């Protein structure tokens, strides 16, 4: 999903150190997603975050299909790295390791 | 619309405070506990209020709502998964509720795995449940039970009455969350 023209409610891009393509799928109401977003921000990596609950129906279907590739229960947050692997939940240690910290 | 998280609903700090205090008093009376991290818990309350405005019910703030009460009945807070998650992990999925050992400081709250079955399984289970309910409705009472027995799917409370109560006297779950048990 191209986030360059997206409003802040649906998600945004956060600029930082390039550690691959990092996309956090979350919900705007979820506190674990908020913690994950804060962790990624504090680590200073370049990432996108998408609030799936704020998307239009077709965009939501697209996001859910992408999450399902990695996480059959489609739970949040799901942080996808380089479209290859995903970390489900606010797993600080796993996220740090996956991003080389 | 304003920028920020769940901001478009314009939920004030006062509202969050009020609901938090009311909820806290209510759950303590029933022997449950809210997460003692008040900031964290108030954020979840804000999410619940946002979902109430969006969908009309307290859909779990940490799960994607279907915007359909029938499909989301299992994740209306308190959800059907709260008690098993309190037993296994010391907290419910979003960590609004925590167990006694967390309150005593003997256990840490963390992000836990999702117990809710995937969508296809839930759809199939709902079909099964409908069949079961229809079967139960046509079942006759002969001798052994003088009344049908209803089970609260949130807390397991059982009562023998012609219909389930409007509100569960234990956990305050609404009537639609009862199932026929016997």
PDB file of C-alpha atoms in Angstrom:
ATOM      1  CA  UNK A   1       0.000   0.000   0.000  1.00  0.00           C
ATOM      2  CA  UNK A   2       1.321   3.429  -0.919  1.00  0.00           C
ATOM      3  CA  UNK A   3       1.260   5.551   2.184  1.00  0.00           C
ATOM      4  CA  UNK A   4       2.752   8.709   0.727  1.00  0.00           C
ATOM      5  CA  UNK A   5      -0.667  10.286   0.175  1.00  0.00           C
ATOM      6  CA  UNK A   6      -2.386   8.776   3.185  1.00  0.00           C
ATOM      7  CA  UNK A   7      -3.807  10.802   6.013  1.00  0.00           C
ATOM      8  CA  UNK A   8      -2.536  10.224   9.506  1.00  0.00           C
ATOM      9  CA  UNK A   9      -5.626   8.296  10.600  1.00  0.00           C
ATOM     10  CA  UNK A  10      -4.987   5.453   8.180  1.00  0.00           C
ATOM     11  CA  UNK A  11      -1.285   5.346   8.850  1.00  0.00           C
ATOM     12  CA  UNK A  12       1.903   7.037   7.900  1.00  0.00           C
ATOM     13  CA  UNK A  13       5.553   6.716   7.062  1.00  0.00           C
ATOM     14  CA  UNK A  14       8.192   7.279   9.729  1.00  0.00           C
ATOM     15  CA  UNK A  15      11.641   8.106   8.368  1.00  0.00           C
ATOM     16  CA  UNK A  16      14.733   6.619   9.923  1.00  0.00           C
ATOM     17  CA  UNK A  17      17.599   4.165   9.513  1.00  0.00           C
ATOM     18  CA  UNK A  18      17.092   1.677   6.679  1.00  0.00           C
ATOM     19  CA  UNK A  19      16.780  -1.817   8.168  1.00  0.00           C
ATOM     20  CA  UNK A  20      14.701  -3.156   5.299  1.00  0.00           C
ATOM     21  CA  UNK A  21      11.061  -2.570   4.534  1.00  0.00           C
ATOM     22  CA  UNK A  22       9.200  -2.587   7.824  1.00  0.00           C
ATOM     23  CA  UNK A  23       5.401  -2.373   7.906  1.00  0.00           C
ATOM     24  CA  UNK A  24       3.464  -2.464  11.152  1.00  0.00           C
ATOM     25  CA  UNK A  25      -0.201  -3.409  10.764  1.00  0.00           C
ATOM     26  CA  UNK A  26      -2.107  -2.195  13.791  1.00  0.00           C
ATOM     27  CA  UNK A  27      -5.374  -0.823  15.124  1.00  0.00           C
ATOM     28  CA  UNK A  28      -5.775   2.795  16.219  1.00  0.00           C
ATOM     29  CA  UNK A  29      -7.457   1.655  19.459  1.00  0.00           C
ATOM     30  CA  UNK A  30      -4.922  -1.043  20.406  1.00  0.00           C
ATOM     31  CA  UNK A  31      -2.450  -0.283  23.177  1.00  0.00           C
ATOM     32  CA  UNK A  32      -0.024  -3.081  22.188  1.00  0.00           C
ATOM     33  CA  UNK A  33       0.096  -1.540  18.689  1.00  0.00           C
ATOM     34  CA  UNK A  34       0.854   1.832  20.242  1.00  0.00           C
ATOM     35  CA  UNK A  35       3.736   0.282  22.209  1.00  0.00           C
ATOM     36  CA  UNK A  36       5.086  -1.405  19.071  1.00  0.00           C
ATOM     37  CA  UNK A  37       4.926   1.840  17.120  1.00  0.00           C
ATOM     38  CA  UNK A  38       6.758   3.587  19.948  1.00  0.00           C
ATOM     39  CA  UNK A  39       9.444   0.887  20.004  1.00  0.00           C
ATOM     40  CA  UNK A  40      10.041   1.202  16.242  1.00  0.00           C
ATOM     41  CA  UNK A  41      10.133   4.994  16.576  1.00  0.00           C
ATOM     42  CA  UNK A  42      12.570   4.828  19.506  1.00  0.00           C
ATOM     43  CA  UNK A  43      14.800   2.386  17.603  1.00  0.00           C
ATOM     44  CA  UNK A  44      14.863   5.015  14.861  1.00  0.00           C
ATOM     45  CA  UNK A  45      14.163   2.663  11.949  1.00  0.00           C
ATOM     46  CA  UNK A  46      12.407   3.592   8.727  1.00  0.00           C
ATOM     47  CA  UNK A  47       8.896   2.093   8.793  1.00  0.00           C
ATOM     48  CA  UNK A  48       5.282   2.393   7.723  1.00  0.00           C
ATOM     49  CA  UNK A  49       2.357   1.864  10.057  1.00  0.00           C
ATOM     50  CA  UNK A  50      -1.163   1.121   8.901  1.00  0.00           C
ATOM     51  CA  UNK A  51      -4.258   1.382  11.111  1.00  0.00           C
ATOM     52  CA  UNK A  52      -6.423  -1.325   9.580  1.00  0.00           C
ATOM     53  CA  UNK A  53      -9.538  -0.212  11.499  1.00  0.00           C
ATOM     54  CA  UNK A  54      -9.340   3.190   9.772  1.00  0.00           C
ATOM     55  CA  UNK A  55      -9.129   1.877   6.202  1.00  0.00           C
ATOM     56  CA  UNK A  56     -11.916   1.833   3.625  1.00  0.00           C
ATOM     57  CA  UNK A  57     -13.483  -1.578   3.103  1.00  0.00           C
ATOM     58  CA  UNK A  58     -11.466  -2.546  -0.009  1.00  0.00           C
ATOM     59  CA  UNK A  59      -8.227  -1.325   1.579  1.00  0.00           C
ATOM     60  CA  UNK A  60      -9.064  -3.280   4.726  1.00  0.00           C
ATOM     61  CA  UNK A  61      -9.588  -6.484   2.724  1.00  0.00           C
ATOM     62  CA  UNK A  62      -6.227  -5.945   1.024  1.00  0.00           C
ATOM     63  CA  UNK A  63      -4.433  -5.378   4.343  1.00  0.00           C
ATOM     64  CA  UNK A  64      -6.133  -8.384   5.986  1.00  0.00           C
ATOM     65  CA  UNK A  65      -5.082 -10.611   3.046  1.00  0.00           C
ATOM     66  CA  UNK A  66      -1.472  -9.448   3.443  1.00  0.00           C
ATOM     67  CA  UNK A  67      -1.508 -10.071   7.226  1.00  0.00           C
ATOM     68  CA  UNK A  68      -3.074 -13.506   6.742  1.00  0.00           C
ATOM     69  CA  UNK A  69      -0.030 -14.593   4.675  1.00  0.00           C
ATOM     70  CA  UNK A  70       2.009 -14.437   7.870  1.00  0.00           C
ATOM     71  CA  UNK A  71      -0.529 -14.718  10.651  1.00  0.00           C
ATOM     72  CA  UNK A  72      -3.649 -16.854  10.149  1.00  0.00           C
ATOM     73  CA  UNK A  73      -5.464 -15.356  13.132  1.00  0.00           C
ATOM     74  CA  UNK A  74      -5.057 -11.837  11.646  1.00  0.00           C
ATOM     75  CA  UNK A  75      -4.197 -10.319  15.001  1.00  0.00           C
ATOM     76  CA  UNK A  76      -2.544  -6.993  15.785  1.00  0.00           C
ATOM     77  CA  UNK A  77       0.097  -5.729  15.770  1.00  0.00           C
ATOM     78  CA  UNK A  78       1.685  -7.735  12.969  1.00  0.00           C
ATOM     79  CA  UNK A  79       5.025  -6.285  11.926  1.00  0.00           C
ATOM     80  CA  UNK A  80       6.139  -7.467   8.491  1.00  0.00           C
ATOM     81  CA  UNK A  81       9.817  -7.237   7.585  1.00  0.00           C
ATOM     82  CA  UNK A  82      10.835  -7.215   3.899  1.00  0.00           C
ATOM     83  CA  UNK A  83       7.608  -9.008   2.998  1.00  0.00           C
ATOM     84  CA  UNK A  84       9.301 -12.179   4.249  1.00  0.00           C
ATOM     85  CA  UNK A  85       8.764 -12.585   7.943  1.00  0.00           C
ATOM     86  CA  UNK A  86       6.442 -11.182  10.538  1.00  0.00           C
ATOM     87  CA  UNK A  87       6.465 -10.636  14.261  1.00  0.00           C
ATOM     88  CA  UNK A  88       3.070 -11.008  15.849  1.00  0.00           C
ATOM     89  CA  UNK A  89       2.340  -9.001  18.984  1.00  0.00           C
ATOM     90  CA  UNK A  90       4.451  -6.555  20.976  1.00  0.00           C
ATOM     91  CA  UNK A  91       7.523  -8.785  21.220  1.00  0.00           C
ATOM     92  CA  UNK A  92      10.268  -6.317  22.024  1.00  0.00           C
ATOM     93  CA  UNK A  93      13.162  -8.793  21.992  1.00  0.00           C
ATOM     94  CA  UNK A  94      12.106 -10.415  18.711  1.00  0.00           C
ATOM     95  CA  UNK A  95      11.556  -7.072  17.016  1.00  0.00           C
ATOM     96  CA  UNK A  96      14.946  -5.760  18.136  1.00  0.00           C
ATOM     97  CA  UNK A  97      16.698  -8.912  16.959  1.00  0.00           C
ATOM     98  CA  UNK A  98      14.888  -9.014  13.620  1.00  0.00           C
ATOM     99  CA  UNK A  99      15.989  -5.437  12.959  1.00  0.00           C
ATOM    100  CA  UNK A 100      19.596  -6.018  13.978  1.00  0.00           C
ATOM    101  CA  UNK A 101      19.623  -4.333  17.383  1.00  0.00           C
TER     102      UNK A 101
ATOM    103  CA  UNK B   1     -11.214  15.186  11.605  1.00  0.00           C
ATOM    104  CA  UNK B   2      -8.359  15.697  13.986  1.00  0.00           C
ATOM    105  CA  UNK B   3      -5.015  13.994  13.672  1.00  0.00           C
ATOM    106  CA  UNK B   4      -3.900  11.278  16.022  1.00  0.00           C
ATOM    107  CA  UNK B   5      -4.998   7.989  17.439  1.00  0.00           C
ATOM    108  CA  UNK B   6      -8.729   7.407  17.751  1.00  0.00           C
ATOM    109  CA  UNK B   7      -9.025  11.184  17.915  1.00  0.00           C
ATOM    110  CA  UNK B   8     -11.856  11.619  15.446  1.00  0.00           C
ATOM    111  CA  UNK B   9     -14.328  10.389  18.033  1.00  0.00           C
ATOM    112  CA  UNK B  10     -13.663  13.402  20.260  1.00  0.00           C
ATOM    113  CA  UNK B  11     -13.652  11.480  23.493  1.00  0.00           C
ATOM    114  CA  UNK B  12     -12.768  13.717  26.420  1.00  0.00           C
ATOM    115  CA  UNK B  13     -10.440  12.911  29.309  1.00  0.00           C
ATOM    116  CA  UNK B  14     -13.393  13.425  31.674  1.00  0.00           C
ATOM    117  CA  UNK B  15     -15.452  10.766  29.908  1.00  0.00           C
ATOM    118  CA  UNK B  16     -12.565   8.311  29.952  1.00  0.00           C
ATOM    119  CA  UNK B  17     -12.022   9.026  33.657  1.00  0.00           C
ATOM    120  CA  UNK B  18     -15.669   8.555  34.495  1.00  0.00           C
ATOM    121  CA  UNK B  19     -16.015   5.273  32.612  1.00  0.00           C
ATOM    122  CA  UNK B  20     -12.714   4.007  34.017  1.00  0.00           C
ATOM    123  CA  UNK B  21     -13.845   4.673  37.602  1.00  0.00           C
ATOM    124  CA  UNK B  22     -17.265   3.130  37.056  1.00  0.00           C
ATOM    125  CA  UNK B  23     -15.823   0.053  35.358  1.00  0.00           C
ATOM    126  CA  UNK B  24     -13.152  -0.376  38.017  1.00  0.00           C
ATOM    127  CA  UNK B  25     -15.717  -0.292  40.848  1.00  0.00           C
ATOM    128  CA  UNK B  26     -17.961  -2.721  38.999  1.00  0.00           C
ATOM    129  CA  UNK B  27     -15.311  -5.325  38.152  1.00  0.00           C
ATOM    130  CA  UNK B  28     -13.814  -5.230  41.651  1.00  0.00           C
ATOM    131  CA  UNK B  29     -17.253  -6.071  43.043  1.00  0.00           C
ATOM    132  CA  UNK B  30     -17.371  -9.152  40.828  1.00  0.00           C
ATOM    133  CA  UNK B  31     -13.900 -10.314  41.864  1.00  0.00           C
ATOM    134  CA  UNK B  32     -12.092  -9.241  38.680  1.00  0.00           C
ATOM    135  CA  UNK B  33      -9.305  -6.663  38.384  1.00  0.00           C
ATOM    136  CA  UNK B  34      -8.448  -4.036  35.801  1.00  0.00           C
ATOM    137  CA  UNK B  35      -4.811  -3.613  34.810  1.00  0.00           C
ATOM    138  CA  UNK B  36      -3.138  -1.554  37.600  1.00  0.00           C
ATOM    139  CA  UNK B  37      -1.204   0.428  34.958  1.00  0.00           C
ATOM    140  CA  UNK B  38      -3.800   3.202  34.957  1.00  0.00           C
ATOM    141  CA  UNK B  39      -2.484   5.017  31.860  1.00  0.00           C
ATOM    142  CA  UNK B  40      -2.506   1.785  29.856  1.00  0.00           C
ATOM    143  CA  UNK B  41      -5.990   0.914  31.106  1.00  0.00           C
ATOM    144  CA  UNK B  42      -7.385   4.363  30.347  1.00  0.00           C
ATOM    145  CA  UNK B  43      -6.040   4.086  26.790  1.00  0.00           C
ATOM    146  CA  UNK B  44      -8.008   0.847  26.436  1.00  0.00           C
ATOM    147  CA  UNK B  45     -11.123   2.500  27.880  1.00  0.00           C
ATOM    148  CA  UNK B  46     -10.702   5.267  25.287  1.00  0.00           C
ATOM    149  CA  UNK B  47     -10.517   2.563  22.596  1.00  0.00           C
ATOM    150  CA  UNK B  48     -13.682   0.926  23.926  1.00  0.00           C
ATOM    151  CA  UNK B  49     -15.513   4.260  23.841  1.00  0.00           C
ATOM    152  CA  UNK B  50     -14.257   4.885  20.296  1.00  0.00           C
ATOM    153  CA  UNK B  51     -15.559   1.462  19.242  1.00  0.00           C
ATOM    154  CA  UNK B  52     -18.878   2.127  20.947  1.00  0.00           C
ATOM    155  CA  UNK B  53     -19.247   5.246  18.799  1.00  0.00           C
ATOM    156  CA  UNK B  54     -18.126   3.482  15.631  1.00  0.00           C
ATOM    157  CA  UNK B  55     -19.929   0.165  15.953  1.00  0.00           C
ATOM    158  CA  UNK B  56     -22.467   0.622  18.732  1.00  0.00           C
ATOM    159  CA  UNK B  57     -20.893  -1.865  21.131  1.00  0.00           C
ATOM    160  CA  UNK B  58     -17.722  -2.389  23.158  1.00  0.00           C
ATOM    161  CA  UNK B  59     -15.721  -4.278  20.562  1.00  0.00           C
ATOM    162  CA  UNK B  60     -12.281  -5.315  21.903  1.00  0.00           C
ATOM    163  CA  UNK B  61      -9.860  -2.440  21.187  1.00  0.00           C
ATOM    164  CA  UNK B  62      -7.124  -4.905  20.194  1.00  0.00           C
ATOM    165  CA  UNK B  63      -9.145  -6.852  17.626  1.00  0.00           C
ATOM    166  CA  UNK B  64     -10.501  -5.882  14.218  1.00  0.00           C
ATOM    167  CA  UNK B  65     -14.265  -5.408  14.439  1.00  0.00           C
ATOM    168  CA  UNK B  66     -16.556  -6.799  11.729  1.00  0.00           C
ATOM    169  CA  UNK B  67     -18.953  -3.908  12.436  1.00  0.00           C
ATOM    170  CA  UNK B  68     -21.621  -6.538  13.031  1.00  0.00           C
ATOM    171  CA  UNK B  69     -22.712  -7.498  16.536  1.00  0.00           C
ATOM    172  CA  UNK B  70     -23.580 -11.085  15.666  1.00  0.00           C
ATOM    173  CA  UNK B  71     -20.096 -11.732  14.270  1.00  0.00           C
ATOM    174  CA  UNK B  72     -18.401  -9.811  17.071  1.00  0.00           C
ATOM    175  CA  UNK B  73     -20.437 -11.177  19.988  1.00  0.00           C
ATOM    176  CA  UNK B  74     -17.412 -13.185  21.166  1.00  0.00           C
ATOM    177  CA  UNK B  75     -15.174 -10.086  21.337  1.00  0.00           C
ATOM    178  CA  UNK B  76     -17.559  -7.660  23.021  1.00  0.00           C
ATOM    179  CA  UNK B  77     -15.744  -6.649  26.218  1.00  0.00           C
ATOM    180  CA  UNK B  78     -15.559  -8.652  28.444  1.00  0.00           C
ATOM    181  CA  UNK B  79     -14.907 -11.232  25.729  1.00  0.00           C
ATOM    182  CA  UNK B  80     -15.471 -14.992  25.823  1.00  0.00           C
ATOM    183  CA  UNK B  81     -11.685 -15.469  25.918  1.00  0.00           C
ATOM    184  CA  UNK B  82     -11.017 -13.340  29.003  1.00  0.00           C
ATOM    185  CA  UNK B  83     -11.296 -16.004  31.689  1.00  0.00           C
ATOM    186  CA  UNK B  84      -9.212 -18.697  29.943  1.00  0.00           C
ATOM    187  CA  UNK B  85      -6.560 -16.050  29.144  1.00  0.00           C
ATOM    188  CA  UNK B  86      -6.553 -14.833  32.767  1.00  0.00           C
ATOM    189  CA  UNK B  87      -5.917 -18.427  33.842  1.00  0.00           C
ATOM    190  CA  UNK B  88      -3.192 -19.138  31.277  1.00  0.00           C
ATOM    191  CA  UNK B  89      -1.436 -15.762  30.935  1.00  0.00           C
ATOM    192  CA  UNK B  90      -2.553 -13.603  33.861  1.00  0.00           C
ATOM    193  CA  UNK B  91      -4.207 -11.100  31.538  1.00  0.00           C
ATOM    194  CA  UNK B  92      -6.849 -10.945  28.852  1.00  0.00           C
ATOM    195  CA  UNK B  93      -5.816 -10.416  25.228  1.00  0.00           C
ATOM    196  CA  UNK B  94      -5.745  -6.601  25.357  1.00  0.00           C
ATOM    197  CA  UNK B  95      -4.670  -6.686  29.045  1.00  0.00           C
ATOM    198  CA  UNK B  96      -7.597  -4.634  30.330  1.00  0.00           C
ATOM    199  CA  UNK B  97      -8.206  -7.407  32.869  1.00  0.00           C
ATOM    200  CA  UNK B  98      -5.457  -9.015  34.914  1.00  0.00           C
ATOM    201  CA  UNK B  99      -5.344 -11.889  37.405  1.00  0.00           C
ATOM    202  CA  UNK B 100      -4.769 -11.851  41.176  1.00  0.00           C
ATOM    203  CA  UNK B 101      -1.099 -12.817  40.837  1.00  0.00           C
ATOM    204  CA  UNK B 102      -0.474  -9.792  38.593  1.00  0.00           C
ATOM    205  CA  UNK B 103      -2.123  -7.563  41.204  1.00  0.00           C
ATOM    206  CA  UNK B 104       0.137  -9.116  43.863  1.00  0.00           C
ATOM    207  CA  UNK B 105       3.155  -8.354  41.665  1.00  0.00           C
ATOM    208  CA  UNK B 106       4.037 -12.033  41.182  1.00  0.00           C
ATOM    209  CA  UNK B 107       3.442 -12.068  37.440  1.00  0.00           C
ATOM    210  CA  UNK B 108       4.209  -9.692  34.554  1.00  0.00           C
ATOM    211  CA  UNK B 109       1.677  -8.702  31.924  1.00  0.00           C
ATOM    212  CA  UNK B 110       2.793  -9.138  28.325  1.00  0.00           C
ATOM    213  CA  UNK B 111       1.448  -9.357  24.799  1.00  0.00           C
ATOM    214  CA  UNK B 112      -0.157 -12.826  24.529  1.00  0.00           C
ATOM    215  CA  UNK B 113      -1.162 -15.089  21.619  1.00  0.00           C
ATOM    216  CA  UNK B 114      -4.618 -14.736  20.054  1.00  0.00           C
ATOM    217  CA  UNK B 115      -6.999 -17.422  21.300  1.00  0.00           C
ATOM    218  CA  UNK B 116      -9.921 -16.374  19.103  1.00  0.00           C
ATOM    219  CA  UNK B 117     -10.267 -18.895  16.263  1.00  0.00           C
ATOM    220  CA  UNK B 118      -9.722 -17.706  12.656  1.00  0.00           C
ATOM    221  CA  UNK B 119     -12.726 -16.357  10.789  1.00  0.00           C
ATOM    222  CA  UNK B 120     -13.651 -19.544   8.853  1.00  0.00           C
ATOM    223  CA  UNK B 121     -13.730 -21.543  12.088  1.00  0.00           C
ATOM    224  CA  UNK B 122     -15.878 -18.921  13.793  1.00  0.00           C
ATOM    225  CA  UNK B 123     -18.338 -18.847  10.905  1.00  0.00           C
ATOM    226  CA  UNK B 124     -18.632 -22.645  11.010  1.00  0.00           C
ATOM    227  CA  UNK B 125     -19.052 -22.618  14.805  1.00  0.00           C
ATOM    228  CA  UNK B 126     -21.876 -20.062  14.559  1.00  0.00           C
ATOM    229  CA  UNK B 127     -23.760 -22.276  12.102  1.00  0.00           C
ATOM    230  CA  UNK B 128     -23.338 -25.245  14.456  1.00  0.00           C
ATOM    231  CA  UNK B 129     -24.510 -23.184  17.398  1.00  0.00           C
ATOM    232  CA  UNK B 130     -27.627 -22.061  15.580  1.00  0.00           C
ATOM    233  CA  UNK B 131     -28.524 -25.667  14.841  1.00  0.00           C
ATOM    234  CA  UNK B 132     -27.932 -26.579  18.456  1.00  0.00           C
ATOM    235  CA  UNK B 133     -30.101 -23.697  19.683  1.00  0.00           C
ATOM    236  CA  UNK B 134     -32.934 -24.727  17.392  1.00  0.00           C
ATOM    237  CA  UNK B 135     -32.668 -28.284  18.624  1.00  0.00           C
ATOM    238  CA  UNK B 136     -32.713 -27.092  22.245  1.00  0.00           C
ATOM    239  CA  UNK B 137     -35.751 -24.917  21.597  1.00  0.00           C
ATOM    240  CA  UNK B 138     -37.792 -27.840  20.373  1.00  0.00           C
ATOM    241  CA  UNK B 139     -36.587 -30.093  23.182  1.00  0.00           C
ATOM    242  CA  UNK B 140     -39.302 -31.038  25.604  1.00  0.00           C
ATOM    243  CA  UNK B 141     -39.030 -31.018  29.342  1.00  0.00           C
ATOM    244  CA  UNK B 142     -40.190 -34.255  30.719  1.00  0.00           C
ATOM    245  CA  UNK B 143     -39.735 -34.891  34.393  1.00  0.00           C
ATOM    246  CA  UNK B 144     -36.081 -34.253  35.200  1.00  0.00           C
ATOM    247  CA  UNK B 145     -35.717 -30.480  34.694  1.00  0.00           C
ATOM    248  CA  UNK B 146     -38.488 -28.145  35.726  1.00  0.00           C
ATOM    249  CA  UNK B 147     -36.793 -25.190  33.957  1.00  0.00           C
ATOM    250  CA  UNK B 148     -34.270 -24.711  31.161  1.00  0.00           C
ATOM    251  CA  UNK B 149     -30.725 -23.820  32.275  1.00  0.00           C
ATOM    252  CA  UNK B 150     -28.932 -20.815  30.740  1.00  0.00           C
ATOM    253  CA  UNK B 151     -25.178 -20.253  30.708  1.00  0.00           C
ATOM    254  CA  UNK B 152     -23.418 -16.879  30.536  1.00  0.00           C
ATOM    255  CA  UNK B 153     -20.725 -17.320  27.895  1.00  0.00           C
ATOM    256  CA  UNK B 154     -18.593 -14.591  29.468  1.00  0.00           C
ATOM    257  CA  UNK B 155     -18.288 -15.869  33.040  1.00  0.00           C
ATOM    258  CA  UNK B 156     -20.013 -19.264  33.085  1.00  0.00           C
ATOM    259  CA  UNK B 157     -22.826 -18.258  35.465  1.00  0.00           C
ATOM    260  CA  UNK B 158     -25.742 -20.716  35.282  1.00  0.00           C
ATOM    261  CA  UNK B 159     -29.364 -20.060  36.083  1.00  0.00           C
ATOM    262  CA  UNK B 160     -32.554 -22.103  35.749  1.00  0.00           C
ATOM    263  CA  UNK B 161     -35.337 -19.827  34.538  1.00  0.00           C
ATOM    264  CA  UNK B 162     -37.781 -19.616  31.657  1.00  0.00           C
ATOM    265  CA  UNK B 163     -35.465 -17.113  29.944  1.00  0.00           C
ATOM    266  CA  UNK B 164     -31.943 -15.843  30.645  1.00  0.00           C
ATOM    267  CA  UNK B 165     -31.733 -12.674  32.789  1.00  0.00           C
ATOM    268  CA  UNK B 166     -31.478  -9.289  31.012  1.00  0.00           C
ATOM    269  CA  UNK B 167     -28.037  -8.793  32.537  1.00  0.00           C
ATOM    270  CA  UNK B 168     -25.726 -11.389  34.060  1.00  0.00           C
ATOM    271  CA  UNK B 169     -25.773 -10.768  37.839  1.00  0.00           C
ATOM    272  CA  UNK B 170     -22.116 -11.801  38.069  1.00  0.00           C
ATOM    273  CA  UNK B 171     -20.343 -10.106  35.161  1.00  0.00           C
ATOM    274  CA  UNK B 172     -23.057  -7.775  33.793  1.00  0.00           C
ATOM    275  CA  UNK B 173     -22.945  -9.318  30.294  1.00  0.00           C
ATOM    276  CA  UNK B 174     -26.164  -8.751  28.356  1.00  0.00           C
ATOM    277  CA  UNK B 175     -28.918 -11.263  27.629  1.00  0.00           C
ATOM    278  CA  UNK B 176     -27.767 -12.053  24.057  1.00  0.00           C
ATOM    279  CA  UNK B 177     -24.561 -13.550  25.452  1.00  0.00           C
ATOM    280  CA  UNK B 178     -26.365 -16.403  27.221  1.00  0.00           C
ATOM    281  CA  UNK B 179     -26.691 -19.842  25.671  1.00  0.00           C
ATOM    282  CA  UNK B 180     -29.045 -22.653  26.535  1.00  0.00           C
ATOM    283  CA  UNK B 181     -26.997 -25.080  28.620  1.00  0.00           C
ATOM    284  CA  UNK B 182     -29.478 -27.801  29.585  1.00  0.00           C
TER     285      UNK B 182
END
